[in-house]
mmCIF file of N, CA and C in Angstrom:
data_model
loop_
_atom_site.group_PDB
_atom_site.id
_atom_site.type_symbol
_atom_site.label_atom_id
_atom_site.label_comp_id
_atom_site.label_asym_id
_atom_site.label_seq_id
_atom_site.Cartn_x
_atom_site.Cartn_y
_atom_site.Cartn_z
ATOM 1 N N UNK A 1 -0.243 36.443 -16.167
ATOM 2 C CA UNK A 1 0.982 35.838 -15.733
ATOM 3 C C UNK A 1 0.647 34.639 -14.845
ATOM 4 N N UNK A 2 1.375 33.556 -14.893
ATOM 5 C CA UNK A 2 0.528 32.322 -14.478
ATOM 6 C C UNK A 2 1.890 32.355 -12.800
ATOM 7 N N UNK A 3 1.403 31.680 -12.445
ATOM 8 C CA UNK A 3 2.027 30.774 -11.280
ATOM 9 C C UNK A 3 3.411 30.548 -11.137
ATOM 10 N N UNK A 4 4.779 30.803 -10.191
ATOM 11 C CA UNK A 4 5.705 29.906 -10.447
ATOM 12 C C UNK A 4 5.340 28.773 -9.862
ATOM 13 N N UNK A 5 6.151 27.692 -10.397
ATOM 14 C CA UNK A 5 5.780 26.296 -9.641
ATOM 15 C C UNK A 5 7.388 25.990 -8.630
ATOM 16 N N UNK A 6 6.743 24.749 -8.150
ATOM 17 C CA UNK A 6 8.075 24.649 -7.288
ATOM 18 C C UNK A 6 8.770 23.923 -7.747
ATOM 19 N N UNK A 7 10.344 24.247 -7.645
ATOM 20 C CA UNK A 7 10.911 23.930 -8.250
ATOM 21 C C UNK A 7 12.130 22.489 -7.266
ATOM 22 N N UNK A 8 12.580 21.282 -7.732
ATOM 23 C CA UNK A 8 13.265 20.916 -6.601
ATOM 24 C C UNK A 8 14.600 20.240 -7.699
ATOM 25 N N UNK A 9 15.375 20.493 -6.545
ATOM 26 C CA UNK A 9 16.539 20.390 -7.339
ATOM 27 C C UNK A 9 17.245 18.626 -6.226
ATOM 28 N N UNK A 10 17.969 18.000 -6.740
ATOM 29 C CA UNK A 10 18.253 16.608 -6.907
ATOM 30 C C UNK A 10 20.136 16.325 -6.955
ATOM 31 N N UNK A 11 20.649 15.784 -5.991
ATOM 32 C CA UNK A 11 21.483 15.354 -6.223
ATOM 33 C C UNK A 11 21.565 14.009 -7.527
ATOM 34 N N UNK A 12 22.715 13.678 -7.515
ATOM 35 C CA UNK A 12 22.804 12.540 -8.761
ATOM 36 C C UNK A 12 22.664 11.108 -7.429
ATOM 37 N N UNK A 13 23.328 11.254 -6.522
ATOM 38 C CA UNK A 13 22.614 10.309 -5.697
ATOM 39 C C UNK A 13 21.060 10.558 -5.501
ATOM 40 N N UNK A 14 20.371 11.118 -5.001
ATOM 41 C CA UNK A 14 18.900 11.258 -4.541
ATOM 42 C C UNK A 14 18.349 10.667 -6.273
ATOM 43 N N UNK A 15 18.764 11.150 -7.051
ATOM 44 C CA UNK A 15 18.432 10.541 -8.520
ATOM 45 C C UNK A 15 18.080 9.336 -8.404
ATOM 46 N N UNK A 16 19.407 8.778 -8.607
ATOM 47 C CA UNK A 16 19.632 6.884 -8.402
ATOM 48 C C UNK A 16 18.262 6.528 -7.536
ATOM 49 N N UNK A 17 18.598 7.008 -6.253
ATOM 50 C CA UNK A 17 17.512 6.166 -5.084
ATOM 51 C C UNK A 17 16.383 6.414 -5.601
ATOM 52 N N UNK A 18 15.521 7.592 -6.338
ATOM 53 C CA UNK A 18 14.540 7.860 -6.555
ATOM 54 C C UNK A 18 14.539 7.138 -8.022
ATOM 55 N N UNK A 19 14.950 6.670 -8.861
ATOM 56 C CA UNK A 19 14.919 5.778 -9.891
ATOM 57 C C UNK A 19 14.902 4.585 -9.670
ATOM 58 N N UNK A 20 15.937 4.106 -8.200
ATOM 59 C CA UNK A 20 15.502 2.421 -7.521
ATOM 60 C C UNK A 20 14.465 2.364 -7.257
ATOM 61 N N UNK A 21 13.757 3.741 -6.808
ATOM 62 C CA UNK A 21 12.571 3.761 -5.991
ATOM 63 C C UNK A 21 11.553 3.406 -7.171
ATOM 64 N N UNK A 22 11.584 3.934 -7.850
ATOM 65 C CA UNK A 22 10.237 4.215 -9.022
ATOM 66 C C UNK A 22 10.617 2.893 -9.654
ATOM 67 N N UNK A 23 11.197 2.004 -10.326
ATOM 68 C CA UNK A 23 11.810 0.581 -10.768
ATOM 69 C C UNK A 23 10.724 -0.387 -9.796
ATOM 70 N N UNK A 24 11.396 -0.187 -8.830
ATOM 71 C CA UNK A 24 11.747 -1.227 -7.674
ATOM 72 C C UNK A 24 11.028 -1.168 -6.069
ATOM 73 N N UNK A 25 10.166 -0.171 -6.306
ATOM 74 C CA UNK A 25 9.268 0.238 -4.911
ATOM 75 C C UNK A 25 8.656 -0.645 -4.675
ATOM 76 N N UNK A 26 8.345 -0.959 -3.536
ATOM 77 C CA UNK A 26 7.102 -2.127 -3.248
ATOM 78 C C UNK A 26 5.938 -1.428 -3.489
ATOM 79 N N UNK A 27 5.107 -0.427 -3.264
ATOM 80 C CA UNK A 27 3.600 -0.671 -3.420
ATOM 81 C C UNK A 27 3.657 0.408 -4.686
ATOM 82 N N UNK A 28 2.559 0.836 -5.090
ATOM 83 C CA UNK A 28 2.602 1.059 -6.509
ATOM 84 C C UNK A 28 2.447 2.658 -5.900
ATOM 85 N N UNK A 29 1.881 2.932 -4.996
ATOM 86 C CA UNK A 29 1.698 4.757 -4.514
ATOM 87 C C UNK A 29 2.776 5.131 -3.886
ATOM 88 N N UNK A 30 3.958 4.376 -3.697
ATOM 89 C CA UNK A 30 5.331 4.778 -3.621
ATOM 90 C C UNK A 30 6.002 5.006 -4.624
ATOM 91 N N UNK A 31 5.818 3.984 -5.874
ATOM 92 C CA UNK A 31 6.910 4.183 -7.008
ATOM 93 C C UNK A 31 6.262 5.594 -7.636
ATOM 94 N N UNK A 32 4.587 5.664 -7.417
ATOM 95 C CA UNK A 32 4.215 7.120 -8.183
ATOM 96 C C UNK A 32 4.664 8.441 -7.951
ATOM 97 N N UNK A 33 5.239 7.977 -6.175
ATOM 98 C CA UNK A 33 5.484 9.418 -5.491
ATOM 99 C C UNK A 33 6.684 9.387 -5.837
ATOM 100 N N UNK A 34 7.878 8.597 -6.170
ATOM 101 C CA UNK A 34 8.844 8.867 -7.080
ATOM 102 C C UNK A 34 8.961 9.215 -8.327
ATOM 103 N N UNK A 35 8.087 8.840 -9.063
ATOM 104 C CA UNK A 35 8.115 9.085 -10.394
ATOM 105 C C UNK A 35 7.537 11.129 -10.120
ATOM 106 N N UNK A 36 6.854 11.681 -9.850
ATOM 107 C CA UNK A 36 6.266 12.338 -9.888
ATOM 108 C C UNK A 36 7.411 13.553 -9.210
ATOM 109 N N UNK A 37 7.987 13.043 -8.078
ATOM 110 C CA UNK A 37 9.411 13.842 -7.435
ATOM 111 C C UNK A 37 10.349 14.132 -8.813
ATOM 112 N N UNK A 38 10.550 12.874 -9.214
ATOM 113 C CA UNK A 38 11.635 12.799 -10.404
ATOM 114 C C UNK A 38 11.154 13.453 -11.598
ATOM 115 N N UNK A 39 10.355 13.730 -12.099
ATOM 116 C CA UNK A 39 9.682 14.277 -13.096
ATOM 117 C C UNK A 39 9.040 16.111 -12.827
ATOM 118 N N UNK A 40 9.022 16.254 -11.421
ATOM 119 C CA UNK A 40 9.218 17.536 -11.058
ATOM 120 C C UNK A 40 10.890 17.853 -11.098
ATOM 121 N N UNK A 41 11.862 17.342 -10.538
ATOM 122 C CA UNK A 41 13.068 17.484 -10.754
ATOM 123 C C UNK A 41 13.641 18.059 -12.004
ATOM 124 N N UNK A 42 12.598 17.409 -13.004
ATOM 125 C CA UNK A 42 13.697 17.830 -14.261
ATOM 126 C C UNK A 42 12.570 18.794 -14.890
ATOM 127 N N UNK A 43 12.165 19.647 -14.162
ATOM 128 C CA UNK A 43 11.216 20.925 -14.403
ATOM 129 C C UNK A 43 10.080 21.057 -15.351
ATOM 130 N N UNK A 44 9.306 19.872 -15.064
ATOM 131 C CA UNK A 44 7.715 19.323 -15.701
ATOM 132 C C UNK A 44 6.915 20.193 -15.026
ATOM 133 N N UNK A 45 6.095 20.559 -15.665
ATOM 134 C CA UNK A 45 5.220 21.455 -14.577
ATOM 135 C C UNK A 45 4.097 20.662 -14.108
ATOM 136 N N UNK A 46 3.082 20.654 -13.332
ATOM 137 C CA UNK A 46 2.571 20.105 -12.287
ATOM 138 C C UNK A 46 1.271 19.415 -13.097
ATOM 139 N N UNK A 47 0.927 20.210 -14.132
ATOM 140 C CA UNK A 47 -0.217 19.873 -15.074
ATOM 141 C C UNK A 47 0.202 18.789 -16.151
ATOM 142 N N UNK A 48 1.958 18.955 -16.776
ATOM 143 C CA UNK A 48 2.414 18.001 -17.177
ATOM 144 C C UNK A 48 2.662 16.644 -16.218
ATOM 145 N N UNK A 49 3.077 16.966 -15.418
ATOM 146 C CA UNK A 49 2.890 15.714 -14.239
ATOM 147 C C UNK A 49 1.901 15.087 -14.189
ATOM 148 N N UNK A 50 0.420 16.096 -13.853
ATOM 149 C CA UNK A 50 -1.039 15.161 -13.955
ATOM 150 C C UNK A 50 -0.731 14.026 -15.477
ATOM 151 N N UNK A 51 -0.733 14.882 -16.311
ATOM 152 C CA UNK A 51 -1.056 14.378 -17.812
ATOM 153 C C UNK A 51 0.230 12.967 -17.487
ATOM 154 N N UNK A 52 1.236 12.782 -17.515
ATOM 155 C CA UNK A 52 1.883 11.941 -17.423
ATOM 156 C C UNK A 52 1.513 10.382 -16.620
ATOM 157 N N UNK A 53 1.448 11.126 -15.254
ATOM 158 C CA UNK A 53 0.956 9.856 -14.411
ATOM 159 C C UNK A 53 -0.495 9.402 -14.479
ATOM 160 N N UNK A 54 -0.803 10.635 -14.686
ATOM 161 C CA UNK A 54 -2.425 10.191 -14.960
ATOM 162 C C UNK A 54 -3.820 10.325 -13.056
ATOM 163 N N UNK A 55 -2.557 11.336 -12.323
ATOM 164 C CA UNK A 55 -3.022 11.836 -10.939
ATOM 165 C C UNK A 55 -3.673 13.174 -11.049
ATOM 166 N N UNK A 56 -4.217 13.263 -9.819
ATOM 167 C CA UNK A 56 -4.678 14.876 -10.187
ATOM 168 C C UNK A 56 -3.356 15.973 -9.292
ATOM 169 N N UNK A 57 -3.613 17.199 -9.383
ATOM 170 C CA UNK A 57 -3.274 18.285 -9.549
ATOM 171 C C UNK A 57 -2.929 17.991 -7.578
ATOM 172 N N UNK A 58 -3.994 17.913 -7.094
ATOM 173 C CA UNK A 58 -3.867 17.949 -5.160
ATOM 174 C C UNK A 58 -2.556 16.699 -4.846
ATOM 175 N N UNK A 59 -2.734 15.654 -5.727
ATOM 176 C CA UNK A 59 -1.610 14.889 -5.670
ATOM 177 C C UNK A 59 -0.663 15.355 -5.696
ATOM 178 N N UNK A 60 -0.091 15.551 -6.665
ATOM 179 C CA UNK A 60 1.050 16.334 -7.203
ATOM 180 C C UNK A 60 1.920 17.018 -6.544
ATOM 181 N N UNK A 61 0.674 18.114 -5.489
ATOM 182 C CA UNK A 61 1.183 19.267 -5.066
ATOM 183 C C UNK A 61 1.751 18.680 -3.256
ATOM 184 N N UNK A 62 0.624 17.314 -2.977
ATOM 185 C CA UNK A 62 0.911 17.050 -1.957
ATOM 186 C C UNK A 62 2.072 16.316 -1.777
ATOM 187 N N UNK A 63 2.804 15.306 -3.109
ATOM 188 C CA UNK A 63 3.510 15.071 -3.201
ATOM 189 C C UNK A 63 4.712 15.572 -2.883
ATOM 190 N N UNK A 64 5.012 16.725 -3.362
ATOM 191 C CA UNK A 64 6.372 17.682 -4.097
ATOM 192 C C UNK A 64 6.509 18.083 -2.499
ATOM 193 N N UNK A 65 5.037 18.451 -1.931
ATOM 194 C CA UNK A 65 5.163 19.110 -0.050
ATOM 195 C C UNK A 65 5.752 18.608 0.619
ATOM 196 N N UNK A 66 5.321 17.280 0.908
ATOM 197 C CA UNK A 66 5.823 15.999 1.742
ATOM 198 C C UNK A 66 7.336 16.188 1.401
ATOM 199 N N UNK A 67 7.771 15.841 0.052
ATOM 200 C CA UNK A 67 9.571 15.619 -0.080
ATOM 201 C C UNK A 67 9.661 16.921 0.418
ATOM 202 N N UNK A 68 9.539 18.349 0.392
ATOM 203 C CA UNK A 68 10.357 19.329 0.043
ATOM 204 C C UNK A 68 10.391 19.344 2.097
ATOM 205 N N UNK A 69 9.781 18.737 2.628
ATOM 206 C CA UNK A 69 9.310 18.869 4.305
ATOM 207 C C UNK A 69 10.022 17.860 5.060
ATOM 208 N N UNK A 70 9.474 16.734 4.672
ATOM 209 C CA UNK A 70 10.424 15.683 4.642
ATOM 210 C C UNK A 70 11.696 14.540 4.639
ATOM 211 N N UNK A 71 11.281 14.740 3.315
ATOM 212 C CA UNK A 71 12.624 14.625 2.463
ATOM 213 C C UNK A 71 12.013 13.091 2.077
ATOM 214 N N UNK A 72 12.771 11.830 1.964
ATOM 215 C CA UNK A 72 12.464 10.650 1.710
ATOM 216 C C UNK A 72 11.745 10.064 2.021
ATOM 217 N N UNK A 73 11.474 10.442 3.440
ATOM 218 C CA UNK A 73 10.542 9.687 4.474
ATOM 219 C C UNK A 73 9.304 10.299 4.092
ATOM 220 N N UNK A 74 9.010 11.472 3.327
ATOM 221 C CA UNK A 74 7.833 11.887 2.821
ATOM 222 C C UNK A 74 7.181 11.003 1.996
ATOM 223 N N UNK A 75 8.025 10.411 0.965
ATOM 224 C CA UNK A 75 7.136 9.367 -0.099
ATOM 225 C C UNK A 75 6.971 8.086 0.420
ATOM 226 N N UNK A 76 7.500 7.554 1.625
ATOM 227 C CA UNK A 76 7.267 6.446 2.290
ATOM 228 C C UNK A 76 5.325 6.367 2.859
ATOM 229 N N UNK A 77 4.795 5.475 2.557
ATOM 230 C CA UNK A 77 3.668 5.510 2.917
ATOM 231 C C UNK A 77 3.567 4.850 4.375
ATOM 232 N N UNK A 78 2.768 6.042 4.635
ATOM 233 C CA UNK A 78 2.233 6.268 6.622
ATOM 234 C C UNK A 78 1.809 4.872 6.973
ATOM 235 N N UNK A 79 2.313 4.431 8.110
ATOM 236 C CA UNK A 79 1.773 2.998 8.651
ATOM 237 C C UNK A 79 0.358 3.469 9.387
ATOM 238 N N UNK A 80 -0.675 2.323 9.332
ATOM 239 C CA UNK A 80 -1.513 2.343 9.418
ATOM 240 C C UNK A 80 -2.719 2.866 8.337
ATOM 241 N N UNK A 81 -2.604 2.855 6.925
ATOM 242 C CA UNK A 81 -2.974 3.598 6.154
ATOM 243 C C UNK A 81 -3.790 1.826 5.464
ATOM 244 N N UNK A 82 -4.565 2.093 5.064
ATOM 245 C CA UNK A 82 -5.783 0.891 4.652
ATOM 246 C C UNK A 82 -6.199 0.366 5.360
ATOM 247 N N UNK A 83 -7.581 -0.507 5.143
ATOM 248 C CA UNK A 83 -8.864 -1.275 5.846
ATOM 249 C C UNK A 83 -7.948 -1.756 6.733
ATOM 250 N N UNK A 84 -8.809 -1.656 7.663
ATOM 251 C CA UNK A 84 -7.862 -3.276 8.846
ATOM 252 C C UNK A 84 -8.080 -4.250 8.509
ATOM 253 N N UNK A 85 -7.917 -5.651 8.692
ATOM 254 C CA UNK A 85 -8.145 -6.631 8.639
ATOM 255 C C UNK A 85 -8.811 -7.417 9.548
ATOM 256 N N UNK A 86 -10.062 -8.202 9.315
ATOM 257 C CA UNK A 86 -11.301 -8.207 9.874
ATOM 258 C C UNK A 86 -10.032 -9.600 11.237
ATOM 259 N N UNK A 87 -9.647 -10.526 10.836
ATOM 260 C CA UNK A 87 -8.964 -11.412 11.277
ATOM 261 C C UNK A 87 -7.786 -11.033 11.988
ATOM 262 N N UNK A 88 -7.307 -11.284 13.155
ATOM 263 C CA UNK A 88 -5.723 -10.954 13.614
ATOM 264 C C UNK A 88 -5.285 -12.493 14.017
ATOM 265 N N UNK A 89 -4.041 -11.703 14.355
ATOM 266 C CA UNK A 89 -3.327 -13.472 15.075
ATOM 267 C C UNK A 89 -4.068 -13.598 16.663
ATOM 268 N N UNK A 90 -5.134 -12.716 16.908
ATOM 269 C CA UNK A 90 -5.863 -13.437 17.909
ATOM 270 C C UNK A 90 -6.962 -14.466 17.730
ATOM 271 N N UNK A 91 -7.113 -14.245 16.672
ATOM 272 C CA UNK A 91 -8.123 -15.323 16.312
ATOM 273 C C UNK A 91 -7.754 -16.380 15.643
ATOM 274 N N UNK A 92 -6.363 -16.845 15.826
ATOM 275 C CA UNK A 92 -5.474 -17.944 14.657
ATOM 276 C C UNK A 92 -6.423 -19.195 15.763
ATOM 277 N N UNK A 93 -6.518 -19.132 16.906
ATOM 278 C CA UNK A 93 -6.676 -20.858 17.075
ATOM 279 C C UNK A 93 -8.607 -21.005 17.347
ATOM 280 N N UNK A 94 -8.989 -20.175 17.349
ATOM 281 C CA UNK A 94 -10.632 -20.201 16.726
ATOM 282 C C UNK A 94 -10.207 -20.902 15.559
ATOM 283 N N UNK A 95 -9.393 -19.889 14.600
ATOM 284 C CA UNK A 95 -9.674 -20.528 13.202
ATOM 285 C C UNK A 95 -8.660 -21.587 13.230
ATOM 286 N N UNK A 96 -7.589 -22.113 13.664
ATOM 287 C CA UNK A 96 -7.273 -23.676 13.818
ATOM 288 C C UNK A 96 -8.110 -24.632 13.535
ATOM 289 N N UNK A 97 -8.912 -24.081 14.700
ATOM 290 C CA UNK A 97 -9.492 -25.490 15.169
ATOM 291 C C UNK A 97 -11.079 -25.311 14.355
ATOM 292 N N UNK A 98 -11.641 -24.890 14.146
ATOM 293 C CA UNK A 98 -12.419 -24.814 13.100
ATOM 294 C C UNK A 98 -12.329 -25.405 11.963
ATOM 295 N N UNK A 99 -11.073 -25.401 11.298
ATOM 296 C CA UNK A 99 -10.391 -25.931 10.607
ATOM 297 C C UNK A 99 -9.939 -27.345 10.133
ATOM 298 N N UNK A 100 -9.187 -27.412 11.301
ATOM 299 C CA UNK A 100 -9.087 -28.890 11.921
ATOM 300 C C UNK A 100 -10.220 -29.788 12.037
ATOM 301 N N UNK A 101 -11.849 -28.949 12.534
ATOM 302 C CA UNK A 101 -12.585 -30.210 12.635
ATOM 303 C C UNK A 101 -13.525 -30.349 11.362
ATOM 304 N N UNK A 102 -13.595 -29.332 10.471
ATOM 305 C CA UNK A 102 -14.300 -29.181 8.823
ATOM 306 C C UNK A 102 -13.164 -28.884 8.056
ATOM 307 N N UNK A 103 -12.218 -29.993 7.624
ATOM 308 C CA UNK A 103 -11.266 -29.710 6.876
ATOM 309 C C UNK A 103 -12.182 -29.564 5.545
ATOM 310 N N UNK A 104 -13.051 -30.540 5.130
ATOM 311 C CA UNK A 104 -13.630 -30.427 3.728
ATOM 312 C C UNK A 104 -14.988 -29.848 3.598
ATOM 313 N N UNK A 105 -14.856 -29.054 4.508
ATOM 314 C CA UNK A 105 -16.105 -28.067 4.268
ATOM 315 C C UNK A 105 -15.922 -26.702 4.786
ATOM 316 N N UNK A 106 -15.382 -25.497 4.154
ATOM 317 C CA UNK A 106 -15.040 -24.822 4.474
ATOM 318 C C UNK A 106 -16.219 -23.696 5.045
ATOM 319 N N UNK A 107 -17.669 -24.055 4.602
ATOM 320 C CA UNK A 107 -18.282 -23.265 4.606
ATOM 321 C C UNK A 107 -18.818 -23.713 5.821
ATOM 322 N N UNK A 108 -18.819 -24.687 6.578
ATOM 323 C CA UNK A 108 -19.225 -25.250 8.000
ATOM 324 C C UNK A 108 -18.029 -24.277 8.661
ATOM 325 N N UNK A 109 -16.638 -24.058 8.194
ATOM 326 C CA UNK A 109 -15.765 -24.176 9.095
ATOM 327 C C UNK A 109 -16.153 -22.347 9.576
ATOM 328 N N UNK A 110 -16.239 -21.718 8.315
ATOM 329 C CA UNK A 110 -16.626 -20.293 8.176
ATOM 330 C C UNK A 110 -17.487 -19.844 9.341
ATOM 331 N N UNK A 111 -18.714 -20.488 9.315
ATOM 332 C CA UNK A 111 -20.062 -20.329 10.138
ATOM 333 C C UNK A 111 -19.458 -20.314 11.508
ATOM 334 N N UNK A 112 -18.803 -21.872 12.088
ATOM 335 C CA UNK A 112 -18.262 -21.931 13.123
ATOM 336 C C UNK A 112 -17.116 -20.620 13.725
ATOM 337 N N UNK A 113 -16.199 -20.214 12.780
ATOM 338 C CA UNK A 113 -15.376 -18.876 13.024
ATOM 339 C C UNK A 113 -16.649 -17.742 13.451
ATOM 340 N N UNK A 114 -17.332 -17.399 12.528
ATOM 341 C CA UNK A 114 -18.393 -16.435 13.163
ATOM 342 C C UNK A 114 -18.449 -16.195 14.536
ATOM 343 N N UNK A 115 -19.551 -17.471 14.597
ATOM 344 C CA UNK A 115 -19.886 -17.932 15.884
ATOM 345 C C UNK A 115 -19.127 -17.582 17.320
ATOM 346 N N UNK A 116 -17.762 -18.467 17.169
ATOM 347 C CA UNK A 116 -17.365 -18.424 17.901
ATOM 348 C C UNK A 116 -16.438 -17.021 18.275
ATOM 349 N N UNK A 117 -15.873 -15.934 17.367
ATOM 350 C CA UNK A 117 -15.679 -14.764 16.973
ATOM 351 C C UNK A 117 -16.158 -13.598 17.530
ATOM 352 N N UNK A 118 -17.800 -14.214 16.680
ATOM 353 C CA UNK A 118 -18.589 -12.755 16.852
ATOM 354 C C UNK A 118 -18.530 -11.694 15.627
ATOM 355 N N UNK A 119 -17.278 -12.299 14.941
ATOM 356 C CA UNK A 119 -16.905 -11.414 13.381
ATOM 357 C C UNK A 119 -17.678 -11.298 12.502
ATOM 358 N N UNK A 120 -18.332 -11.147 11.506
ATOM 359 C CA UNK A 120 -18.672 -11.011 10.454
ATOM 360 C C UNK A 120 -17.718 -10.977 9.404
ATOM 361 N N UNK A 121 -17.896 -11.489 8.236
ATOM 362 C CA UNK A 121 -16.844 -11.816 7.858
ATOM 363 C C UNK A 121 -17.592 -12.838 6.138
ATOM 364 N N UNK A 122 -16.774 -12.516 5.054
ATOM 365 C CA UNK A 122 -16.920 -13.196 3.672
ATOM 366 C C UNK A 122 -15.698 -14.655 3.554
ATOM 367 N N UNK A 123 -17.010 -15.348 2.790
ATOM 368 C CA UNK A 123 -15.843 -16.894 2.991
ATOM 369 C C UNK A 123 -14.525 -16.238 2.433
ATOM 370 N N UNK A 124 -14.449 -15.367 1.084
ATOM 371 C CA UNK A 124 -13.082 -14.954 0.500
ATOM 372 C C UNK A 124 -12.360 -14.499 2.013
ATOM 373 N N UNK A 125 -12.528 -13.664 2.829
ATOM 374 C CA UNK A 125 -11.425 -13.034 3.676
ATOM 375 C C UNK A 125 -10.796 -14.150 4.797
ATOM 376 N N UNK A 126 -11.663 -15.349 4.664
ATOM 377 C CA UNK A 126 -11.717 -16.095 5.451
ATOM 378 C C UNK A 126 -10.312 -17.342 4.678
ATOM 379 N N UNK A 127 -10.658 -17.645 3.462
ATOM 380 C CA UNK A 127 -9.531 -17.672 2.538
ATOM 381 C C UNK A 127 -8.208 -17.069 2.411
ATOM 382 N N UNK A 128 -8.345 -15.884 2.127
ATOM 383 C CA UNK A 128 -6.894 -14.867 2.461
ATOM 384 C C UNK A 128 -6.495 -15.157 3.674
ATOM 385 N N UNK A 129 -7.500 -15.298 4.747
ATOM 386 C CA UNK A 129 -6.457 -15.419 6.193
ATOM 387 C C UNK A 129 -5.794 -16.712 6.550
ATOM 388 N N UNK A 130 -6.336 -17.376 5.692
ATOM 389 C CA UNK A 130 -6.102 -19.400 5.469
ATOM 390 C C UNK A 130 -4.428 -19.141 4.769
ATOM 391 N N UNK A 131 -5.047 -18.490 3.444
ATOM 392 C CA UNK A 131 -3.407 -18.257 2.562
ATOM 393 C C UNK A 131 -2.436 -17.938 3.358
ATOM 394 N N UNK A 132 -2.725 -16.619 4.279
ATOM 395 C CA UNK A 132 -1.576 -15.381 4.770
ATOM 396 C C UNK A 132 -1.200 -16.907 6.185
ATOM 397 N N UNK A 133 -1.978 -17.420 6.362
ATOM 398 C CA UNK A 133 -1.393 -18.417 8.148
ATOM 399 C C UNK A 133 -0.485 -19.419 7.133
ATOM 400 N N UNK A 134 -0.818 -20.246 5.891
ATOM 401 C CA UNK A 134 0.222 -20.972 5.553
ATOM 402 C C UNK A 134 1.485 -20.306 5.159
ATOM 403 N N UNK A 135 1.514 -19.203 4.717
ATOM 404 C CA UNK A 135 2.603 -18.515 3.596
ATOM 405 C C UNK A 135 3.220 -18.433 4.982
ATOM 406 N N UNK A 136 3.033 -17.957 6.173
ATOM 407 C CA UNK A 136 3.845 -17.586 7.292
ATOM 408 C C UNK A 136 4.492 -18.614 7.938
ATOM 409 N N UNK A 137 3.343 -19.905 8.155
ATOM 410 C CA UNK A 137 3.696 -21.436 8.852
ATOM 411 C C UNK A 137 5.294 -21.851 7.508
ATOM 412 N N UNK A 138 4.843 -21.534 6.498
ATOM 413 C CA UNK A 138 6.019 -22.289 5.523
ATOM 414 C C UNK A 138 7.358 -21.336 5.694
ATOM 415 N N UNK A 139 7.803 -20.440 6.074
ATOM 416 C CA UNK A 139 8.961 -19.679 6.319
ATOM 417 C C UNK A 139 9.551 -20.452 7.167
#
């Protein structure tokens, strides 16, 4: 005799939101933790779930925990969760002015951020933090 599984039952609102959610989520391990709520909802069992999303089994189960404990705020992903970022906005006018004085040499300008830092650090992240200061300056 195998296992019952858990079972969760769904308003037709909680539906909707959890279908905006899975559509329309911003990061992609949110829309899964909807899809995976919603697909337990309509009484998939947990192994059909793996096979579907293509997660394992500890997922699944940690998933279904979080909502049934939770509730919404369970599939919301925890702040502070990935790498930090080697760069903050304390170091925006190091890298200004670094900037400012090797506009056409980025790899002078790089060395100089180090330096003056102490960071360690790849020309790419040094790039992304170039991208992320204009995308913000242009708002």
């Amino acid at each position: 005799m195998g296992r019952l599984f858990k079972q969760i039952h769904v308003t037709s609102q909680e539906k909707a939101f959890l279908q905006n959610g899975y559509k329309y989520g911003e990061s992609a391990g949110y829309r899964l933790r909807c899809q995976i709520i919603l697909l337990k909802s309509q009484d998939y069992t947990t192994s059909s779930v793996e096979l579907i999303t293509g997660c394992c089994r500890l997922t699944v189960n940690r998933t279904v925990n979080r909502y049934l404990s939770k509730g919404f705020a369970g599939l919301a992903t925890k702040h502070g969760q990935g790498r930090k970022s080697i760069l903050d906005s304390t170091d925006l006018a190091v890298v200004k002015l670094a900037v400012q004085q090797e506009r056409q040499r980025l790899k002078q300008a790089h060395k100089m951020i180090e330096e003056n830092t102490g960071k360690k650090m790849s020309q790419s992240t040094l790039t992304r933090f170039l991208k992320l200061m204009t995308a913000v300056t242009n708002e």
